Amino acid sequence: MSVSVRRDLLGRTETQLLLGDEVEVLEESGGWSCIRIPDQPAARMDPRGYPGWLPTRQLRRLDGSPPKAERLVCRRRTALHTAPAGPVAVAGVCYGTRLRVLGDAIDGWLPVGSLGHGRNLWVAAQAMATPDNPGGGAGLLAAADMFLGTPYLWGGLTPHGIDCSGLVHLIYRRYGVQVPRNSEDQQEQASPVPLGNERPGDLYFFTRGEEPAHHVGFVIRRGVMLDACYTAGRVTAHVLTDDRRRTLAAAGRFGG
């Protein structure tokens, strides 16, 4: 679902939420809710979480007992079913979605909880993963490779459309690492890496003059990156163009 800076979706979407993401409701007005998203840090906007508006009807109150375990969708998309291998109840559940696992797998299917549904649903166990260590930059790049060809969408956070910082945020989310939502905040919080010493899975940051970072991408090798590119209109892997080389300002990484 899309989150806008104003009480309509006629303007530009600023970010998106995945199924089951928790938010803090700050205000309700005319069928719209002003929210903060704690899992999407945005220090320059609100250090407590990304702020914005979305239709109130898209929200559900969190209730029920605590989950037995939490896993994340590790495929581009999957579906929730009414029974193991049964009819689809919720289609298009996207990569990085957190689901409450309610029990052990049965014949390759996990019982999960989903807000807005009065009963347990089922998801293919192979579509889920624990938020474990990616195993270094190679693991991050392997996950990012799944998004090659995905359309570029400002504010996007799904395989239907994604932006540059959203791709970075989502890949790290899959591995249980919370990084900021926007590229300028990502650069500020990443550990600096001297240009020339970058390694696969690190991040390239791009700026113009004294402005904060406006673009970010994963380093494949020196001078080559994978990014959600607004000029190409999709997620792509490519050698840095002349313009990218001129605006390349820094490299960084999260974790070791």
JSON list of C-alpha atoms in Angstrom, two decimals, residues 4-218:
[
{"chain": "A", "resi": 4, "resn": "SER", "atom": "CA", "xyz": [1.77, 9.85, 0.52]},
{"chain": "A", "resi": 5, "resn": "VAL", "atom": "CA", "xyz": [2.89, 13.16, 2.00]},
{"chain": "A", "resi": 6, "resn": "ARG", "atom": "CA", "xyz": [-0.70, 14.48, 1.66]},
{"chain": "A", "resi": 7, "resn": "ARG", "atom": "CA", "xyz": [-4.21, 13.22, 2.27]},
{"chain": "A", "resi": 8, "resn": "ASP", "atom": "CA", "xyz": [-4.70, 11.82, -1.21]},
{"chain": "A", "resi": 9, "resn": "LEU", "atom": "CA", "xyz": [-2.79, 9.68, -3.65]},
{"chain": "A", "resi": 10, "resn": "LEU", "atom": "CA", "xyz": [-2.77, 12.28, -6.42]},
{"chain": "A", "resi": 11, "resn": "GLY", "atom": "CA", "xyz": [0.72, 13.39, -5.47]},
{"chain": "A", "resi": 12, "resn": "ARG", "atom": "CA", "xyz": [3.87, 11.31, -5.51]},
{"chain": "A", "resi": 13, "resn": "THR", "atom": "CA", "xyz": [4.01, 8.20, -3.38]},
{"chain": "A", "resi": 14, "resn": "GLU", "atom": "CA", "xyz": [6.83, 8.59, -0.86]},
{"chain": "A", "resi": 15, "resn": "THR", "atom": "CA", "xyz": [7.09, 4.99, 0.34]},
{"chain": "A", "resi": 16, "resn": "GLN", "atom": "CA", "xyz": [5.05, 1.83, 0.65]},
{"chain": "A", "resi": 17, "resn": "LEU", "atom": "CA", "xyz": [4.02, -0.67, 3.31]},
{"chain": "A", "resi": 18, "resn": "LEU", "atom": "CA", "xyz": [3.98, -4.44, 3.01]},
{"chain": "A", "resi": 19, "resn": "LEU", "atom": "CA", "xyz": [1.25, -6.69, 4.33]},
{"chain": "A", "resi": 20, "resn": "GLY", "atom": "CA", "xyz": [1.29, -6.71, 8.14]},
{"chain": "A", "resi": 21, "resn": "ASP", "atom": "CA", "xyz": [3.76, -3.85, 8.61]},
{"chain": "A", "resi": 22, "resn": "GLU", "atom": "CA", "xyz": [3.17, -2.06, 11.89]},
{"chain": "A", "resi": 23, "resn": "VAL", "atom": "CA", "xyz": [2.55, 1.69, 12.00]},
{"chain": "A", "resi": 24, "resn": "GLU", "atom": "CA", "xyz": [1.82, 4.30, 14.62]},
{"chain": "A", "resi": 25, "resn": "VAL", "atom": "CA", "xyz": [-1.35, 6.28, 13.92]},
{"chain": "A", "resi": 26, "resn": "LEU", "atom": "CA", "xyz": [-0.91, 9.97, 14.78]},
{"chain": "A", "resi": 27, "resn": "GLU", "atom": "CA", "xyz": [-4.13, 11.48, 13.42]},
{"chain": "A", "resi": 28, "resn": "GLU", "atom": "CA", "xyz": [-7.28, 10.52, 11.56]},
{"chain": "A", "resi": 29, "resn": "SER", "atom": "CA", "xyz": [-9.17, 12.88, 9.29]},
{"chain": "A", "resi": 30, "resn": "GLY", "atom": "CA", "xyz": [-11.74, 12.35, 6.56]},
{"chain": "A", "resi": 31, "resn": "GLY", "atom": "CA", "xyz": [-11.00, 8.67, 6.03]},
{"chain": "A", "resi": 32, "resn": "TRP", "atom": "CA", "xyz": [-7.24, 9.20, 6.07]},
{"chain": "A", "resi": 33, "resn": "SER", "atom": "CA", "xyz": [-4.68, 8.38, 8.74]},
{"chain": "A", "resi": 34, "resn": "CYS", "atom": "CA", "xyz": [-1.44, 10.19, 9.40]},
{"chain": "A", "resi": 35, "resn": "ILE", "atom": "CA", "xyz": [1.10, 7.54, 10.39]},
{"chain": "A", "resi": 36, "resn": "ARG", "atom": "CA", "xyz": [4.71, 6.88, 11.29]},
{"chain": "A", "resi": 37, "resn": "ILE", "atom": "CA", "xyz": [6.51, 3.72, 10.15]},
{"chain": "A", "resi": 38, "resn": "PRO", "atom": "CA", "xyz": [9.02, 2.71, 12.85]},
{"chain": "A", "resi": 39, "resn": "ASP", "atom": "CA", "xyz": [10.64, 0.06, 10.64]},
{"chain": "A", "resi": 40, "resn": "GLN", "atom": "CA", "xyz": [11.48, 2.66, 7.98]},
{"chain": "A", "resi": 41, "resn": "PRO", "atom": "CA", "xyz": [13.89, 5.12, 9.66]},
{"chain": "A", "resi": 42, "resn": "ALA", "atom": "CA", "xyz": [14.00, 8.56, 8.08]},
{"chain": "A", "resi": 43, "resn": "ALA", "atom": "CA", "xyz": [16.13, 10.79, 10.29]},
{"chain": "A", "resi": 44, "resn": "ARG", "atom": "CA", "xyz": [15.79, 13.88, 8.09]},
{"chain": "A", "resi": 45, "resn": "MET", "atom": "CA", "xyz": [11.99, 13.65, 8.16]},
{"chain": "A", "resi": 46, "resn": "ASP", "atom": "CA", "xyz": [11.18, 12.09, 11.55]},
{"chain": "A", "resi": 47, "resn": "PRO", "atom": "CA", "xyz": [13.75, 10.12, 13.59]},
{"chain": "A", "resi": 48, "resn": "ARG", "atom": "CA", "xyz": [10.92, 7.98, 15.01]},
{"chain": "A", "resi": 49, "resn": "GLY", "atom": "CA", "xyz": [9.92, 6.63, 11.59]},
{"chain": "A", "resi": 50, "resn": "TYR", "atom": "CA", "xyz": [8.84, 7.57, 8.08]},
{"chain": "A", "resi": 51, "resn": "PRO", "atom": "CA", "xyz": [5.76, 9.85, 8.23]},
{"chain": "A", "resi": 52, "resn": "GLY", "atom": "CA", "xyz": [2.90, 10.05, 5.77]},
{"chain": "A", "resi": 53, "resn": "TRP", "atom": "CA", "xyz": [-0.79, 9.55, 5.02]},
{"chain": "A", "resi": 54, "resn": "LEU", "atom": "CA", "xyz": [-2.75, 6.57, 3.77]},
{"chain": "A", "resi": 55, "resn": "PRO", "atom": "CA", "xyz": [-6.45, 5.57, 3.60]},
{"chain": "A", "resi": 56, "resn": "THR", "atom": "CA", "xyz": [-7.64, 4.44, 7.04]},
{"chain": "A", "resi": 57, "resn": "ARG", "atom": "CA", "xyz": [-9.47, 1.47, 5.49]},
{"chain": "A", "resi": 58, "resn": "GLN", "atom": "CA", "xyz": [-6.10, -0.09, 4.69]},
{"chain": "A", "resi": 59, "resn": "LEU", "atom": "CA", "xyz": [-5.22, -0.41, 8.39]},
{"chain": "A", "resi": 60, "resn": "ARG", "atom": "CA", "xyz": [-6.10, -3.17, 10.85]},
{"chain": "A", "resi": 61, "resn": "ARG", "atom": "CA", "xyz": [-5.62, -3.21, 14.61]},
{"chain": "A", "resi": 62, "resn": "LEU", "atom": "CA", "xyz": [-3.04, -5.66, 15.87]},
{"chain": "A", "resi": 63, "resn": "ASP", "atom": "CA", "xyz": [-4.56, -8.24, 18.19]},
{"chain": "A", "resi": 64, "resn": "GLY", "atom": "CA", "xyz": [-4.14, -11.87, 19.19]},
{"chain": "A", "resi": 65, "resn": "SER", "atom": "CA", "xyz": [-1.31, -13.66, 20.93]},
{"chain": "A", "resi": 66, "resn": "PRO", "atom": "CA", "xyz": [2.36, -13.03, 20.17]},
{"chain": "A", "resi": 67, "resn": "PRO", "atom": "CA", "xyz": [3.72, -14.99, 17.20]},
{"chain": "A", "resi": 68, "resn": "LYS", "atom": "CA", "xyz": [5.55, -18.25, 17.71]},
{"chain": "A", "resi": 69, "resn": "ALA", "atom": "CA", "xyz": [8.16, -17.11, 15.21]},
{"chain": "A", "resi": 70, "resn": "GLU", "atom": "CA", "xyz": [8.60, -14.56, 12.46]},
{"chain": "A", "resi": 71, "resn": "ARG", "atom": "CA", "xyz": [9.83, -15.33, 8.97]},
{"chain": "A", "resi": 72, "resn": "LEU", "atom": "CA", "xyz": [10.05, -13.30, 5.82]},
{"chain": "A", "resi": 73, "resn": "VAL", "atom": "CA", "xyz": [9.00, -13.98, 2.24]},
{"chain": "A", "resi": 74, "resn": "CYS", "atom": "CA", "xyz": [12.17, -14.74, 0.26]},
{"chain": "A", "resi": 75, "resn": "ARG", "atom": "CA", "xyz": [10.56, -15.04, -3.18]},
{"chain": "A", "resi": 76, "resn": "ARG", "atom": "CA", "xyz": [9.53, -12.11, -5.34]},
{"chain": "A", "resi": 77, "resn": "ARG", "atom": "CA", "xyz": [5.92, -13.03, -4.64]},
{"chain": "A", "resi": 78, "resn": "THR", "atom": "CA", "xyz": [3.99, -15.80, -2.98]},
{"chain": "A", "resi": 79, "resn": "ALA", "atom": "CA", "xyz": [0.40, -16.43, -1.87]},
{"chain": "A", "resi": 80, "resn": "LEU", "atom": "CA", "xyz": [-1.45, -17.31, 1.31]},
{"chain": "A", "resi": 81, "resn": "HIS", "atom": "CA", "xyz": [-3.85, -20.25, 1.10]},
{"chain": "A", "resi": 82, "resn": "THR", "atom": "CA", "xyz": [-6.89, -21.31, 3.07]},
{"chain": "A", "resi": 83, "resn": "ALA", "atom": "CA", "xyz": [-5.38, -24.77, 3.62]},
{"chain": "A", "resi": 84, "resn": "PRO", "atom": "CA", "xyz": [-2.17, -26.58, 2.64]},
{"chain": "A", "resi": 85, "resn": "ALA", "atom": "CA", "xyz": [-2.19, -26.52, -1.19]},
{"chain": "A", "resi": 86, "resn": "GLY", "atom": "CA", "xyz": [-5.73, -25.13, -0.95]},
{"chain": "A", "resi": 87, "resn": "PRO", "atom": "CA", "xyz": [-7.42, -22.14, -2.60]},
{"chain": "A", "resi": 88, "resn": "VAL", "atom": "CA", "xyz": [-5.59, -18.81, -2.59]},
{"chain": "A", "resi": 89, "resn": "ALA", "atom": "CA", "xyz": [-6.84, -16.39, 0.07]},
{"chain": "A", "resi": 90, "resn": "VAL", "atom": "CA", "xyz": [-4.28, -13.60, -0.43]},
{"chain": "A", "resi": 91, "resn": "ALA", "atom": "CA", "xyz": [-2.34, -13.31, -3.67]},
{"chain": "A", "resi": 92, "resn": "GLY", "atom": "CA", "xyz": [0.75, -11.25, -4.41]},
{"chain": "A", "resi": 93, "resn": "VAL", "atom": "CA", "xyz": [2.40, -11.32, -0.99]},
{"chain": "A", "resi": 94, "resn": "CYS", "atom": "CA", "xyz": [5.71, -9.64, -1.73]},
{"chain": "A", "resi": 95, "resn": "TYR", "atom": "CA", "xyz": [9.36, -10.23, -0.94]},
{"chain": "A", "resi": 96, "resn": "GLY", "atom": "CA", "xyz": [10.30, -9.08, 2.56]},
{"chain": "A", "resi": 97, "resn": "THR", "atom": "CA", "xyz": [6.81, -9.43, 4.01]},
{"chain": "A", "resi": 98, "resn": "ARG", "atom": "CA", "xyz": [6.93, -10.57, 7.64]},
{"chain": "A", "resi": 99, "resn": "LEU", "atom": "CA", "xyz": [4.53, -13.34, 8.58]},
{"chain": "A", "resi": 100, "resn": "ARG", "atom": "CA", "xyz": [3.71, -14.72, 12.03]},
{"chain": "A", "resi": 101, "resn": "VAL", "atom": "CA", "xyz": [4.42, -18.43, 11.99]},
{"chain": "A", "resi": 102, "resn": "LEU", "atom": "CA", "xyz": [1.90, -20.18, 14.24]},
{"chain": "A", "resi": 103, "resn": "GLY", "atom": "CA", "xyz": [3.13, -23.76, 14.19]},
{"chain": "A", "resi": 104, "resn": "ASP", "atom": "CA", "xyz": [5.27, -26.40, 12.54]},
{"chain": "A", "resi": 105, "resn": "ALA", "atom": "CA", "xyz": [5.20, -27.15, 8.83]},
{"chain": "A", "resi": 106, "resn": "ILE", "atom": "CA", "xyz": [2.78, -29.79, 7.52]},
{"chain": "A", "resi": 107, "resn": "ASP", "atom": "CA", "xyz": [3.67, -31.38, 4.19]},
{"chain": "A", "resi": 108, "resn": "GLY", "atom": "CA", "xyz": [5.77, -28.35, 3.23]},
{"chain": "A", "resi": 109, "resn": "TRP", "atom": "CA", "xyz": [3.20, -25.74, 4.33]},
{"chain": "A", "resi": 110, "resn": "LEU", "atom": "CA", "xyz": [3.47, -23.34, 7.26]},
{"chain": "A", "resi": 111, "resn": "PRO", "atom": "CA", "xyz": [0.47, -22.00, 9.22]},
{"chain": "A", "resi": 112, "resn": "VAL", "atom": "CA", "xyz": [0.67, -18.21, 9.45]},
{"chain": "A", "resi": 113, "resn": "GLY", "atom": "CA", "xyz": [-1.40, -15.38, 10.83]},
{"chain": "A", "resi": 114, "resn": "SER", "atom": "CA", "xyz": [-2.56, -12.47, 8.69]},
{"chain": "A", "resi": 115, "resn": "LEU", "atom": "CA", "xyz": [-4.39, -9.36, 9.84]},
{"chain": "A", "resi": 116, "resn": "GLY", "atom": "CA", "xyz": [-7.93, -9.08, 8.52]},
{"chain": "A", "resi": 117, "resn": "HIS", "atom": "CA", "xyz": [-8.47, -12.84, 8.31]},
{"chain": "A", "resi": 118, "resn": "GLY", "atom": "CA", "xyz": [-10.32, -14.64, 11.05]},
{"chain": "A", "resi": 119, "resn": "ARG", "atom": "CA", "xyz": [-8.46, -17.92, 10.65]},
{"chain": "A", "resi": 120, "resn": "ASN", "atom": "CA", "xyz": [-4.97, -19.20, 10.05]},
{"chain": "A", "resi": 121, "resn": "LEU", "atom": "CA", "xyz": [-3.67, -19.22, 6.51]},
{"chain": "A", "resi": 122, "resn": "TRP", "atom": "CA", "xyz": [-0.99, -21.34, 4.90]},
{"chain": "A", "resi": 123, "resn": "VAL", "atom": "CA", "xyz": [2.13, -20.49, 2.91]},
{"chain": "A", "resi": 124, "resn": "ALA", "atom": "CA", "xyz": [4.65, -22.71, 1.12]},
{"chain": "A", "resi": 125, "resn": "ALA", "atom": "CA", "xyz": [7.56, -23.23, 3.52]},
{"chain": "A", "resi": 126, "resn": "GLN", "atom": "CA", "xyz": [10.05, -22.83, 0.67]},
{"chain": "A", "resi": 127, "resn": "ALA", "atom": "CA", "xyz": [8.80, -19.27, 0.13]},
{"chain": "A", "resi": 128, "resn": "MET", "atom": "CA", "xyz": [9.81, -18.29, 3.66]},
{"chain": "A", "resi": 129, "resn": "ALA", "atom": "CA", "xyz": [13.15, -17.70, 5.37]},
{"chain": "A", "resi": 130, "resn": "THR", "atom": "CA", "xyz": [14.43, -16.65, 8.75]},
{"chain": "A", "resi": 131, "resn": "PRO", "atom": "CA", "xyz": [16.19, -13.25, 8.88]},
{"chain": "A", "resi": 132, "resn": "ASP", "atom": "CA", "xyz": [19.65, -14.80, 9.00]},
{"chain": "A", "resi": 133, "resn": "ASN", "atom": "CA", "xyz": [23.06, -13.48, 8.00]},
{"chain": "A", "resi": 134, "resn": "PRO", "atom": "CA", "xyz": [23.39, -12.98, 4.22]},
{"chain": "A", "resi": 135, "resn": "GLY", "atom": "CA", "xyz": [26.89, -14.45, 4.27]},
{"chain": "A", "resi": 136, "resn": "GLY", "atom": "CA", "xyz": [28.59, -11.27, 3.10]},
{"chain": "A", "resi": 137, "resn": "GLY", "atom": "CA", "xyz": [28.20, -9.20, -0.02]},
{"chain": "A", "resi": 138, "resn": "ALA", "atom": "CA", "xyz": [27.61, -12.21, -2.26]},
{"chain": "A", "resi": 139, "resn": "GLY", "atom": "CA", "xyz": [24.40, -12.98, -0.37]},
{"chain": "A", "resi": 140, "resn": "LEU", "atom": "CA", "xyz": [23.18, -9.40, -0.67]},
{"chain": "A", "resi": 141, "resn": "LEU", "atom": "CA", "xyz": [23.88, -9.36, -4.40]},
{"chain": "A", "resi": 142, "resn": "ALA", "atom": "CA", "xyz": [22.17, -12.72, -4.93]},
{"chain": "A", "resi": 143, "resn": "ALA", "atom": "CA", "xyz": [19.05, -11.32, -3.28]},
{"chain": "A", "resi": 144, "resn": "ALA", "atom": "CA", "xyz": [19.23, -8.08, -5.27]},
{"chain": "A", "resi": 145, "resn": "ASP", "atom": "CA", "xyz": [19.62, -10.09, -8.51]},
{"chain": "A", "resi": 146, "resn": "MET", "atom": "CA", "xyz": [16.04, -11.30, -8.03]},
{"chain": "A", "resi": 147, "resn": "PHE", "atom": "CA", "xyz": [14.87, -7.76, -8.76]},
{"chain": "A", "resi": 148, "resn": "LEU", "atom": "CA", "xyz": [16.67, -7.31, -12.08]},
{"chain": "A", "resi": 149, "resn": "GLY", "atom": "CA", "xyz": [14.18, -5.93, -14.60]},
{"chain": "A", "resi": 150, "resn": "THR", "atom": "CA", "xyz": [11.76, -4.69, -11.93]},
{"chain": "A", "resi": 151, "resn": "PRO", "atom": "CA", "xyz": [10.23, -1.35, -13.01]},
{"chain": "A", "resi": 152, "resn": "TYR", "atom": "CA", "xyz": [11.56, 1.79, -11.35]},
{"chain": "A", "resi": 153, "resn": "LEU", "atom": "CA", "xyz": [8.94, 3.49, -9.18]},
{"chain": "A", "resi": 154, "resn": "TRP", "atom": "CA", "xyz": [9.62, 6.47, -6.94]},
{"chain": "A", "resi": 155, "resn": "GLY", "atom": "CA", "xyz": [8.69, 5.40, -3.41]},
{"chain": "A", "resi": 156, "resn": "GLY", "atom": "CA", "xyz": [8.26, 1.77, -4.48]},
{"chain": "A", "resi": 157, "resn": "LEU", "atom": "CA", "xyz": [9.17, -1.09, -2.18]},
{"chain": "A", "resi": 158, "resn": "THR", "atom": "CA", "xyz": [7.92, -4.19, -4.02]},
{"chain": "A", "resi": 159, "resn": "PRO", "atom": "CA", "xyz": [8.61, -6.32, -7.13]},
{"chain": "A", "resi": 160, "resn": "HIS", "atom": "CA", "xyz": [5.82, -4.35, -8.82]},
{"chain": "A", "resi": 161, "resn": "GLY", "atom": "CA", "xyz": [8.02, -1.24, -8.71]},
{"chain": "A", "resi": 162, "resn": "ILE", "atom": "CA", "xyz": [10.92, -0.06, -6.58]},
{"chain": "A", "resi": 163, "resn": "ASP", "atom": "CA", "xyz": [13.28, 2.87, -6.19]},
{"chain": "A", "resi": 164, "resn": "CYS", "atom": "CA", "xyz": [17.01, 2.91, -5.49]},
{"chain": "A", "resi": 165, "resn": "SER", "atom": "CA", "xyz": [16.94, 3.32, -1.71]},
{"chain": "A", "resi": 166, "resn": "GLY", "atom": "CA", "xyz": [13.90, 1.05, -1.46]},
{"chain": "A", "resi": 167, "resn": "LEU", "atom": "CA", "xyz": [15.90, -1.77, -3.05]},
{"chain": "A", "resi": 168, "resn": "VAL", "atom": "CA", "xyz": [18.69, -1.34, -0.51]},
{"chain": "A", "resi": 169, "resn": "HIS", "atom": "CA", "xyz": [16.22, -1.09, 2.40]},
{"chain": "A", "resi": 170, "resn": "LEU", "atom": "CA", "xyz": [14.29, -4.17, 1.27]},
{"chain": "A", "resi": 171, "resn": "ILE", "atom": "CA", "xyz": [17.32, -6.40, 0.70]},
{"chain": "A", "resi": 172, "resn": "TYR", "atom": "CA", "xyz": [18.68, -5.63, 4.15]},
{"chain": "A", "resi": 173, "resn": "ARG", "atom": "CA", "xyz": [15.21, -6.10, 5.65]},
{"chain": "A", "resi": 174, "resn": "ARG", "atom": "CA", "xyz": [15.18, -9.66, 4.29]},
{"chain": "A", "resi": 175, "resn": "TYR", "atom": "CA", "xyz": [18.23, -10.35, 6.47]},
{"chain": "A", "resi": 176, "resn": "GLY", "atom": "CA", "xyz": [16.82, -8.70, 9.58]},
{"chain": "A", "resi": 177, "resn": "VAL", "atom": "CA", "xyz": [18.94, -5.54, 9.32]},
{"chain": "A", "resi": 178, "resn": "GLN", "atom": "CA", "xyz": [17.08, -2.26, 9.68]},
{"chain": "A", "resi": 179, "resn": "VAL", "atom": "CA", "xyz": [18.58, 0.44, 7.47]},
{"chain": "A", "resi": 180, "resn": "PRO", "atom": "CA", "xyz": [17.11, 3.87, 6.66]},
{"chain": "A", "resi": 181, "resn": "ARG", "atom": "CA", "xyz": [14.52, 4.22, 3.92]},
{"chain": "A", "resi": 182, "resn": "ASN", "atom": "CA", "xyz": [16.13, 7.09, 1.97]},
{"chain": "A", "resi": 183, "resn": "SER", "atom": "CA", "xyz": [19.54, 7.27, 0.30]},
{"chain": "A", "resi": 184, "resn": "GLU", "atom": "CA", "xyz": [20.76, 10.37, 2.16]},
{"chain": "A", "resi": 185, "resn": "ASP", "atom": "CA", "xyz": [20.09, 8.72, 5.52]},
{"chain": "A", "resi": 186, "resn": "GLN", "atom": "CA", "xyz": [21.60, 5.46, 4.29]},
{"chain": "A", "resi": 187, "resn": "GLN", "atom": "CA", "xyz": [24.84, 7.26, 3.47]},
{"chain": "A", "resi": 188, "resn": "GLU", "atom": "CA", "xyz": [24.94, 8.97, 6.86]},
{"chain": "A", "resi": 189, "resn": "GLN", "atom": "CA", "xyz": [24.47, 5.71, 8.77]},
{"chain": "A", "resi": 190, "resn": "ALA", "atom": "CA", "xyz": [26.61, 3.38, 6.64]},
{"chain": "A", "resi": 191, "resn": "SER", "atom": "CA", "xyz": [30.23, 2.80, 7.62]},
{"chain": "A", "resi": 192, "resn": "PRO", "atom": "CA", "xyz": [32.39, 4.74, 5.13]},
{"chain": "A", "resi": 193, "resn": "VAL", "atom": "CA", "xyz": [34.52, 2.75, 2.70]},
{"chain": "A", "resi": 194, "resn": "PRO", "atom": "CA", "xyz": [37.30, 4.60, 0.82]},
{"chain": "A", "resi": 195, "resn": "LEU", "atom": "CA", "xyz": [36.62, 4.65, -2.90]},
{"chain": "A", "resi": 196, "resn": "GLY", "atom": "CA", "xyz": [38.93, 2.09, -4.45]},
{"chain": "A", "resi": 197, "resn": "ASN", "atom": "CA", "xyz": [38.50, -0.26, -1.49]},
{"chain": "A", "resi": 198, "resn": "GLU", "atom": "CA", "xyz": [34.87, -1.14, -2.13]},
{"chain": "A", "resi": 199, "resn": "ARG", "atom": "CA", "xyz": [33.94, -4.79, -2.40]},
{"chain": "A", "resi": 200, "resn": "PRO", "atom": "CA", "xyz": [30.91, -6.69, -3.76]},
{"chain": "A", "resi": 201, "resn": "GLY", "atom": "CA", "xyz": [27.76, -5.93, -1.78]},
{"chain": "A", "resi": 202, "resn": "ASP", "atom": "CA", "xyz": [28.94, -2.49, -0.63]},
{"chain": "A", "resi": 203, "resn": "LEU", "atom": "CA", "xyz": [26.99, 0.61, -1.59]},
{"chain": "A", "resi": 204, "resn": "TYR", "atom": "CA", "xyz": [27.81, 3.47, -3.96]},
{"chain": "A", "resi": 205, "resn": "PHE", "atom": "CA", "xyz": [26.35, 6.89, -3.08]},
{"chain": "A", "resi": 206, "resn": "PHE", "atom": "CA", "xyz": [25.87, 9.70, -5.58]},
{"chain": "A", "resi": 207, "resn": "THR", "atom": "CA", "xyz": [25.52, 13.44, -4.93]},
{"chain": "A", "resi": 208, "resn": "ARG", "atom": "CA", "xyz": [25.51, 16.72, -6.83]},
{"chain": "A", "resi": 209, "resn": "GLY", "atom": "CA", "xyz": [27.58, 19.46, -5.25]},
{"chain": "A", "resi": 210, "resn": "GLU", "atom": "CA", "xyz": [26.87, 19.88, -1.55]},
{"chain": "A", "resi": 211, "resn": "GLU", "atom": "CA", "xyz": [23.48, 18.19, -1.74]},
{"chain": "A", "resi": 212, "resn": "PRO", "atom": "CA", "xyz": [22.81, 14.96, 0.18]},
{"chain": "A", "resi": 213, "resn": "ALA", "atom": "CA", "xyz": [22.92, 11.64, -1.65]},
{"chain": "A", "resi": 214, "resn": "HIS", "atom": "CA", "xyz": [20.20, 11.37, -4.30]},
{"chain": "A", "resi": 215, "resn": "HIS", "atom": "CA", "xyz": [21.02, 7.87, -5.54]},
{"chain": "A", "resi": 216, "resn": "VAL", "atom": "CA", "xyz": [22.41, 4.59, -4.22]},
{"chain": "A", "resi": 217, "resn": "GLY", "atom": "CA", "xyz": [23.29, 1.21, -5.68]},
{"chain": "A", "resi": 218, "resn": "PHE", "atom": "CA", "xyz": [24.95, -2.09, -4.78]}
]
